[in-house]
Coordinates of C-alpha atoms in Angstrom, one line a residue:
M1 CA 50.0 63.8 -31.9
R2 CA 52.5 63.0 -34.7
P3 CA 50.9 62.3 -38.1
K4 CA 50.7 58.6 -39.0
S5 CA 52.8 59.1 -42.1
I6 CA 55.7 60.5 -40.0
L7 CA 55.4 57.7 -37.4
R8 CA 55.4 55.1 -40.2
A9 CA 58.5 56.7 -41.8
E10 CA 60.3 56.8 -38.5
L11 CA 59.4 53.1 -37.9
L12 CA 60.8 52.1 -41.3
C13 CA 63.9 54.1 -40.7
L14 CA 64.6 52.4 -37.4
L15 CA 64.0 49.0 -39.0
F16 CA 66.2 49.6 -42.0
M17 CA 68.8 51.8 -40.2
A18 CA 69.5 53.8 -43.3
G19 CA 68.3 56.8 -45.3
C20 CA 66.8 58.8 -42.3
G21 CA 67.3 62.4 -41.5
G22 CA 68.6 63.5 -38.1
G23 CA 72.0 61.8 -38.0
S24 CA 71.1 58.7 -36.1
G25 CA 71.7 55.1 -37.2
S26 CA 74.6 53.6 -39.1
D27 CA 75.4 51.4 -42.0
D28 CA 79.1 50.7 -42.2
S29 CA 78.9 47.7 -44.4
P30 CA 80.8 48.3 -47.7
T31 CA 78.3 46.1 -49.6
A32 CA 75.0 46.9 -48.0
V33 CA 71.9 45.4 -49.7
I34 CA 68.2 45.7 -49.0
P35 CA 67.6 44.1 -45.6
K36 CA 64.8 41.5 -45.3
V37 CA 62.6 42.7 -42.5
T38 CA 59.2 41.2 -41.6
L39 CA 57.0 44.0 -40.2
G40 CA 54.0 41.8 -39.6
A41 CA 51.7 44.3 -41.1
K42 CA 51.1 45.5 -44.7
I43 CA 53.1 48.6 -45.7
A44 CA 50.9 51.3 -47.2
P45 CA 52.6 53.3 -50.0
F46 CA 53.8 56.7 -49.2
A47 CA 52.0 59.7 -50.7
S48 CA 54.7 60.5 -53.3
S49 CA 56.8 58.5 -55.6
Y50 CA 59.9 60.3 -54.3
Q51 CA 59.2 58.9 -50.8
N52 CA 58.5 55.4 -52.3
A53 CA 61.9 55.4 -54.0
K54 CA 64.0 57.2 -51.3
G55 CA 62.0 56.9 -48.1
Y56 CA 62.2 53.2 -47.3
G57 CA 65.8 53.2 -46.2
L58 CA 66.9 51.1 -49.2
S59 CA 70.6 51.2 -49.7
R60 CA 72.6 49.7 -52.7
I61 CA 70.0 47.4 -54.1
N62 CA 71.5 44.0 -55.1
F63 CA 69.9 43.7 -58.6
P64 CA 70.3 40.3 -60.4
S65 CA 72.8 40.3 -63.2
S66 CA 70.1 39.2 -65.5
L67 CA 68.7 42.8 -65.4
A68 CA 71.8 44.3 -67.0
T69 CA 70.8 46.7 -69.7
F70 CA 73.0 48.1 -72.4
V71 CA 74.1 51.4 -71.0
P72 CA 74.8 51.2 -68.1
D73 CA 74.8 47.6 -66.9
Q74 CA 72.0 48.0 -64.5
P75 CA 68.2 48.6 -64.7
L76 CA 67.2 52.2 -65.2
A77 CA 63.5 51.9 -64.3
W78 CA 62.8 50.4 -60.9
G79 CA 60.5 51.0 -58.0
A80 CA 59.9 49.9 -54.4
G81 CA 56.8 49.0 -52.4
D82 CA 54.9 46.3 -50.5
F83 CA 53.6 45.0 -53.8
F84 CA 52.6 41.6 -52.5
Q85 CA 51.1 43.0 -49.2
I86 CA 53.2 40.7 -47.0
G87 CA 54.9 43.4 -44.9
N88 CA 58.1 43.5 -46.9
V89 CA 59.3 46.0 -49.4
S90 CA 59.7 44.4 -52.8
I91 CA 61.2 45.7 -56.0
F92 CA 59.7 46.4 -59.5
T93 CA 62.1 46.5 -62.5
A94 CA 61.7 47.3 -66.2
K95 CA 64.4 45.7 -68.3
Q96 CA 65.3 47.2 -71.7
N97 CA 65.6 44.6 -74.5
Y98 CA 66.9 46.6 -77.4
N99 CA 69.8 49.0 -78.0
T100 CA 70.3 51.9 -80.4
G101 CA 72.3 49.6 -82.7
T102 CA 69.1 47.8 -83.5
P103 CA 67.7 49.1 -86.8
I104 CA 64.4 50.9 -86.1
A105 CA 62.9 49.1 -89.0
A106 CA 63.5 45.8 -87.3
I107 CA 61.8 47.0 -84.2
S108 CA 58.9 48.3 -86.1
A109 CA 58.6 44.9 -87.9
A110 CA 58.5 42.9 -84.7
P111 CA 57.8 45.2 -81.7
S112 CA 57.0 42.5 -79.3
A113 CA 60.4 40.9 -79.7
Y114 CA 62.0 44.1 -78.3
Q115 CA 59.5 45.2 -75.7
S116 CA 60.8 45.5 -72.1
D117 CA 60.2 43.0 -69.4
F118 CA 58.3 44.2 -66.3
Q119 CA 59.1 42.0 -63.3
F120 CA 58.5 42.0 -59.5
W121 CA 61.0 40.7 -57.0
E122 CA 61.1 39.6 -53.4
K123 CA 64.1 39.7 -51.1
A124 CA 65.7 36.4 -50.1
D125 CA 67.2 36.0 -46.6
D126 CA 70.6 37.1 -47.8
G127 CA 69.1 40.3 -49.3
T128 CA 69.3 39.2 -52.9
L129 CA 66.3 39.5 -55.2
V130 CA 64.2 36.5 -56.3
A131 CA 61.7 36.9 -59.2
K132 CA 58.0 36.6 -58.1
G133 CA 55.1 36.1 -60.5
P134 CA 55.1 36.3 -64.3
T135 CA 57.0 38.7 -66.5
Y136 CA 54.8 41.4 -68.1
K137 CA 55.6 42.9 -71.4
G138 CA 56.1 46.7 -71.3
C139 CA 57.2 49.5 -73.6
L140 CA 60.3 49.6 -75.8
H141 CA 62.4 52.0 -73.7
P142 CA 61.4 52.4 -70.0
R143 CA 63.3 55.3 -68.5
K144 CA 61.8 55.8 -65.0
A145 CA 59.4 54.0 -62.8
V146 CA 57.4 55.9 -60.2
V147 CA 55.4 54.2 -57.5
A148 CA 52.2 55.5 -56.0
D149 CA 48.6 54.3 -55.2
F150 CA 47.1 55.8 -58.3
N151 CA 43.6 54.3 -57.7
L152 CA 43.5 54.7 -53.9
D153 CA 42.8 51.0 -53.2
G154 CA 45.6 50.9 -50.7
Y155 CA 48.1 49.0 -52.9
P156 CA 51.2 50.4 -54.6
D157 CA 51.0 50.8 -58.4
V158 CA 53.7 51.8 -60.9
F159 CA 53.8 54.4 -63.7
V160 CA 56.6 53.7 -66.2
A161 CA 57.8 56.7 -68.2
C162 CA 58.8 55.5 -71.7
H163 CA 60.4 57.4 -74.5
G164 CA 60.7 54.9 -77.3
Y165 CA 63.6 54.4 -79.7
D166 CA 66.5 56.5 -78.4
G167 CA 67.7 57.8 -81.8
L168 CA 66.5 59.7 -84.8
P169 CA 63.7 60.3 -85.7
L170 CA 62.7 59.9 -81.9
P171 CA 59.3 58.5 -82.7
G172 CA 58.3 58.3 -79.0
E173 CA 55.9 55.8 -77.5
K174 CA 53.1 55.5 -74.9
S175 CA 54.0 55.2 -71.2
K176 CA 52.6 52.4 -69.1
L177 CA 50.5 52.1 -65.9
V178 CA 50.9 48.9 -63.8
L179 CA 47.9 48.5 -61.5
S180 CA 48.0 46.1 -58.6
D181 CA 45.0 44.0 -57.5
G182 CA 46.5 43.6 -54.0
K183 CA 46.7 39.8 -54.5
G184 CA 49.9 39.6 -56.5
G185 CA 48.3 40.3 -59.8
F186 CA 49.0 43.3 -62.1
A187 CA 47.4 44.8 -65.1
V188 CA 49.5 46.8 -67.6
T189 CA 47.8 49.5 -69.7
D190 CA 48.7 52.5 -71.8
A191 CA 48.8 55.6 -69.6
T192 CA 49.6 58.4 -72.1
D193 CA 49.6 59.4 -75.7
V194 CA 52.8 58.9 -77.7
G195 CA 55.6 61.1 -76.4
F196 CA 59.2 61.2 -75.4
Y197 CA 58.7 60.7 -71.6
H198 CA 62.2 60.7 -70.1
G199 CA 61.4 61.7 -66.5
A200 CA 58.4 61.5 -64.1
S201 CA 57.4 61.9 -60.5
A202 CA 54.0 61.4 -58.7
A203 CA 52.1 63.2 -55.9
D204 CA 48.8 64.8 -55.4
V205 CA 48.9 68.4 -56.7
N206 CA 45.2 69.3 -57.0
A207 CA 44.3 68.2 -53.5
D208 CA 41.7 65.6 -54.6
G209 CA 43.6 62.7 -52.8
Y210 CA 44.7 61.0 -56.0
P211 CA 48.4 61.1 -57.1
D212 CA 49.0 63.1 -60.2
I213 CA 52.1 62.8 -62.4
V214 CA 54.6 65.4 -63.6
V215 CA 56.6 64.4 -66.7
A216 CA 59.5 65.6 -68.7
N217 CA 58.3 65.1 -72.3
I218 CA 60.2 66.9 -75.0
S219 CA 57.5 66.1 -77.6
N220 CA 54.5 67.4 -75.7
P221 CA 52.2 69.0 -78.3
G222 CA 51.3 71.7 -75.8
G223 CA 54.8 73.1 -75.9
L224 CA 55.6 72.7 -72.2
N225 CA 58.3 70.0 -71.9
V226 CA 57.5 69.8 -68.1
H227 CA 53.8 69.3 -67.7
F228 CA 51.3 67.3 -65.6
L229 CA 49.1 64.3 -66.1
I230 CA 46.1 64.8 -63.8
N231 CA 44.6 61.7 -62.4
Q232 CA 41.1 61.1 -63.6
K233 CA 40.5 58.5 -60.9
N234 CA 39.7 55.7 -63.4
G235 CA 43.1 54.6 -64.5
T236 CA 43.6 57.5 -67.0
F237 CA 45.3 60.9 -66.9
K238 CA 44.6 64.2 -68.6
I239 CA 47.4 66.6 -69.7
D240 CA 47.6 69.9 -67.8
N241 CA 49.9 72.5 -69.2
T242 CA 49.1 75.2 -66.7
R243 CA 51.1 74.2 -63.6
V244 CA 54.7 74.8 -64.7
P245 CA 54.5 78.1 -66.6
G246 CA 57.5 79.4 -68.5
Q247 CA 59.1 76.0 -69.2
V248 CA 58.7 76.1 -73.0
G249 CA 61.3 74.9 -75.5
H250 CA 63.9 73.7 -73.1
P251 CA 65.4 70.2 -72.9
F252 CA 64.2 69.1 -69.5
F253 CA 64.6 65.4 -68.9
S254 CA 64.6 65.0 -65.1
V255 CA 61.8 66.0 -62.6
E256 CA 61.1 65.3 -59.0
L257 CA 58.2 66.3 -56.7
L258 CA 59.3 66.8 -53.1
D259 CA 58.9 69.3 -50.3
V260 CA 62.3 71.0 -50.4
N261 CA 61.8 73.8 -48.0
G262 CA 59.8 72.0 -45.4
D263 CA 56.7 74.1 -45.6
G264 CA 54.3 71.2 -46.3
I265 CA 53.8 72.2 -49.9
L266 CA 55.2 70.2 -52.8
D267 CA 58.1 71.7 -54.8
L268 CA 59.5 70.6 -58.2
A269 CA 63.1 70.0 -59.0
V270 CA 63.8 70.2 -62.7
G271 CA 66.9 69.5 -64.8
G272 CA 68.1 68.2 -68.1
H273 CA 70.6 69.5 -70.6
E274 CA 72.3 72.8 -69.4
Y275 CA 73.5 73.6 -73.0
D276 CA 71.9 74.5 -76.3
M277 CA 71.0 71.4 -78.3
N278 CA 72.0 71.5 -81.9
N279 CA 71.7 75.3 -81.7
T280 CA 67.9 75.0 -81.9
I281 CA 66.8 74.2 -78.4
S282 CA 67.9 76.5 -75.6
A283 CA 69.5 75.2 -72.5
A284 CA 67.5 73.9 -69.5
E285 CA 68.0 75.7 -66.2
T286 CA 68.4 73.3 -63.3
A287 CA 66.3 74.6 -60.5
V288 CA 64.0 74.0 -57.6
L289 CA 60.6 75.5 -58.5
Y290 CA 58.7 76.2 -55.3
G291 CA 55.1 75.2 -55.3
D292 CA 52.1 77.1 -54.0
V293 CA 48.8 76.0 -52.4
N294 CA 47.2 75.7 -55.8
G295 CA 49.8 73.3 -57.2
V296 CA 51.5 75.8 -59.5
F297 CA 55.3 75.8 -59.6
G298 CA 58.0 78.4 -60.3
A299 CA 56.8 81.8 -59.0
T300 CA 59.9 81.6 -56.8
K301 CA 62.8 79.3 -57.4
T302 CA 66.4 78.4 -56.5
V303 CA 68.7 78.1 -59.5
I304 CA 71.3 75.4 -59.1
P305 CA 74.8 76.4 -60.2
K306 CA 76.1 74.8 -63.4
L307 CA 79.1 72.6 -63.6
A308 CA 81.2 73.2 -66.7
G309 CA 81.2 70.1 -69.0
R310 CA 78.8 68.3 -66.7
G311 CA 75.6 69.7 -68.1
V312 CA 73.6 66.4 -68.1
V313 CA 71.4 66.4 -64.9
L314 CA 69.9 63.0 -64.0
D315 CA 68.5 62.9 -60.5
F316 CA 67.8 64.8 -57.3
T317 CA 68.0 63.7 -53.6
V318 CA 67.4 65.9 -50.5
V319 CA 69.1 64.9 -47.2
N320 CA 69.0 66.5 -43.8
N321 CA 72.4 66.3 -42.1
N322 CA 73.5 68.0 -38.8
G323 CA 70.7 70.6 -39.2
Q324 CA 71.6 71.4 -42.8
K325 CA 69.4 70.5 -45.8
V326 CA 71.5 69.4 -48.8
L327 CA 70.3 68.9 -52.4
Y328 CA 72.4 66.2 -54.2
V329 CA 72.3 66.7 -57.9
N330 CA 73.4 63.7 -60.0
R331 CA 75.2 64.6 -63.2
S332 CA 77.3 63.3 -66.1
A333 CA 79.4 64.7 -69.0
D334 CA 77.7 66.6 -71.7
G335 CA 80.2 65.9 -74.5
S336 CA 81.4 69.4 -74.7
T337 CA 85.1 68.3 -74.4
P338 CA 86.7 65.5 -76.4
Q339 CA 88.1 63.7 -73.3
F340 CA 84.7 63.3 -71.8
P341 CA 82.0 62.1 -74.2
F342 CA 78.3 62.3 -73.5
Y343 CA 77.3 60.4 -70.3
S344 CA 81.0 59.4 -69.6
T345 CA 81.5 60.6 -66.0
Q346 CA 80.2 60.0 -62.6
T347 CA 79.5 63.4 -61.1
L348 CA 77.8 64.4 -57.9
Q349 CA 77.1 67.9 -56.8
A350 CA 75.9 69.0 -53.4
V351 CA 74.1 72.3 -52.9
N352 CA 73.6 73.4 -49.3
L353 CA 70.0 74.8 -49.4
T354 CA 70.7 76.9 -46.2
T355 CA 73.9 78.6 -47.3
G356 CA 73.6 78.2 -51.1
V357 CA 77.2 76.8 -51.3
S358 CA 77.7 74.3 -54.2
T359 CA 80.4 71.6 -53.8
T360 CA 81.5 69.0 -56.3
L361 CA 81.8 65.7 -54.3
L362 CA 82.6 63.3 -57.2
D363 CA 83.8 63.8 -60.7
R364 CA 85.5 61.0 -62.5
S365 CA 85.5 59.0 -65.7
G366 CA 83.1 56.1 -65.6
S367 CA 79.7 54.7 -66.7
W368 CA 77.1 57.2 -65.5
I369 CA 75.1 56.4 -62.3
P370 CA 71.4 56.9 -62.9
W371 CA 70.1 57.2 -59.3
W372 CA 71.4 57.8 -55.8
L373 CA 69.7 56.8 -52.5
P374 CA 69.8 58.4 -49.0
S375 CA 72.0 56.5 -46.6
T376 CA 73.4 56.9 -43.1
R377 CA 76.9 55.9 -42.0
N378 CA 78.8 56.7 -38.8
G379 CA 76.0 59.1 -37.8
Q380 CA 76.2 61.1 -41.0
N381 CA 73.4 61.3 -43.5
G382 CA 74.3 61.2 -47.2
V383 CA 73.8 59.3 -50.4
V384 CA 75.0 56.1 -52.1
P385 CA 74.6 54.7 -55.7
Y386 CA 71.4 52.7 -55.9
N387 CA 72.9 49.6 -57.4
A388 CA 75.2 47.3 -55.4
S389 CA 77.2 46.7 -58.6
N390 CA 78.3 50.3 -58.6
P391 CA 81.4 51.3 -56.5
D392 CA 80.6 51.7 -52.9
L393 CA 80.5 55.5 -52.8
F394 CA 79.1 57.3 -49.8
Y395 CA 79.0 61.1 -49.7
S396 CA 77.8 63.3 -47.0
Q397 CA 77.9 67.1 -46.9

């Protein structure tokens, strides 16, 4: 008998006709948006935030223009789930309401005026998003939203990784937890101490059934930039610095928990800045750190080849295509050359995890693309930018 989680994933893939492994299904529309599909039954959240972002078959989400942030013109922190328990996948967004041109003194004097807006959205019949429910005030700078059922009540919740004012002196801030009551209501609370939480991912690493969170936090007092927040089963989390040994003093900003090698054990993809920062912080090594049965990562690893001048690593997506497993690494310029300032390129690297071959699929000047999503076109599985306002780029390796 096939596990229920696999059967559910296959059902969702058939319904959405996108983002599934195996090379079946197609999506040839140049402006595909989230389809509105009534399943007739509530959709339980997947076990990991990676699956909840990239396992529903979402393709090129049609975000409202009102969500445009300063750089780039699209929401950075978003999530997906059946938040209203109606059998449809809805969207969570966190809209940034300040920019780095705003004096930090002004923000400190009136923080509520600059806090982000947390909002939930349902899909209209044409695939566009319609705001549902009130707007909730969040942190100053939301960087990534991860969806999981953190209190095991059957409803999807959201952890928002926040890093505070994005400029010196980098004061940091507390990340947020958005808990659902299953009836369309949500409670927003502080989930962490003050830190610079740039990346996050959620899954159960200590086998107690409750999703834990891995974060990239360059101001962690324990010294490990990549560390875990262990779920205390009561809406709080406890720092664990023991699960990613050796990652001290490196500028990691992107993390993702997923089973890369298909052994049923979680692995951890890590990335950040592949160059020395200000000659004081040594470069981060982009890699897949393989997990063990105890939820410890990095005893064995696959190091991802660097791309010269493109040392900003943003996001990871794994896709099965024609029997080959490919890791897509989303990158941008690192400012090491005058013609390409920091975050000024759209760069996509594909690493064949079977052969080890690395290919640069996209490298051009343009506003950086924060996230890519799995997609299927003409029988080939690949990736597309998450936002429908981005160019319609489909790549398959």
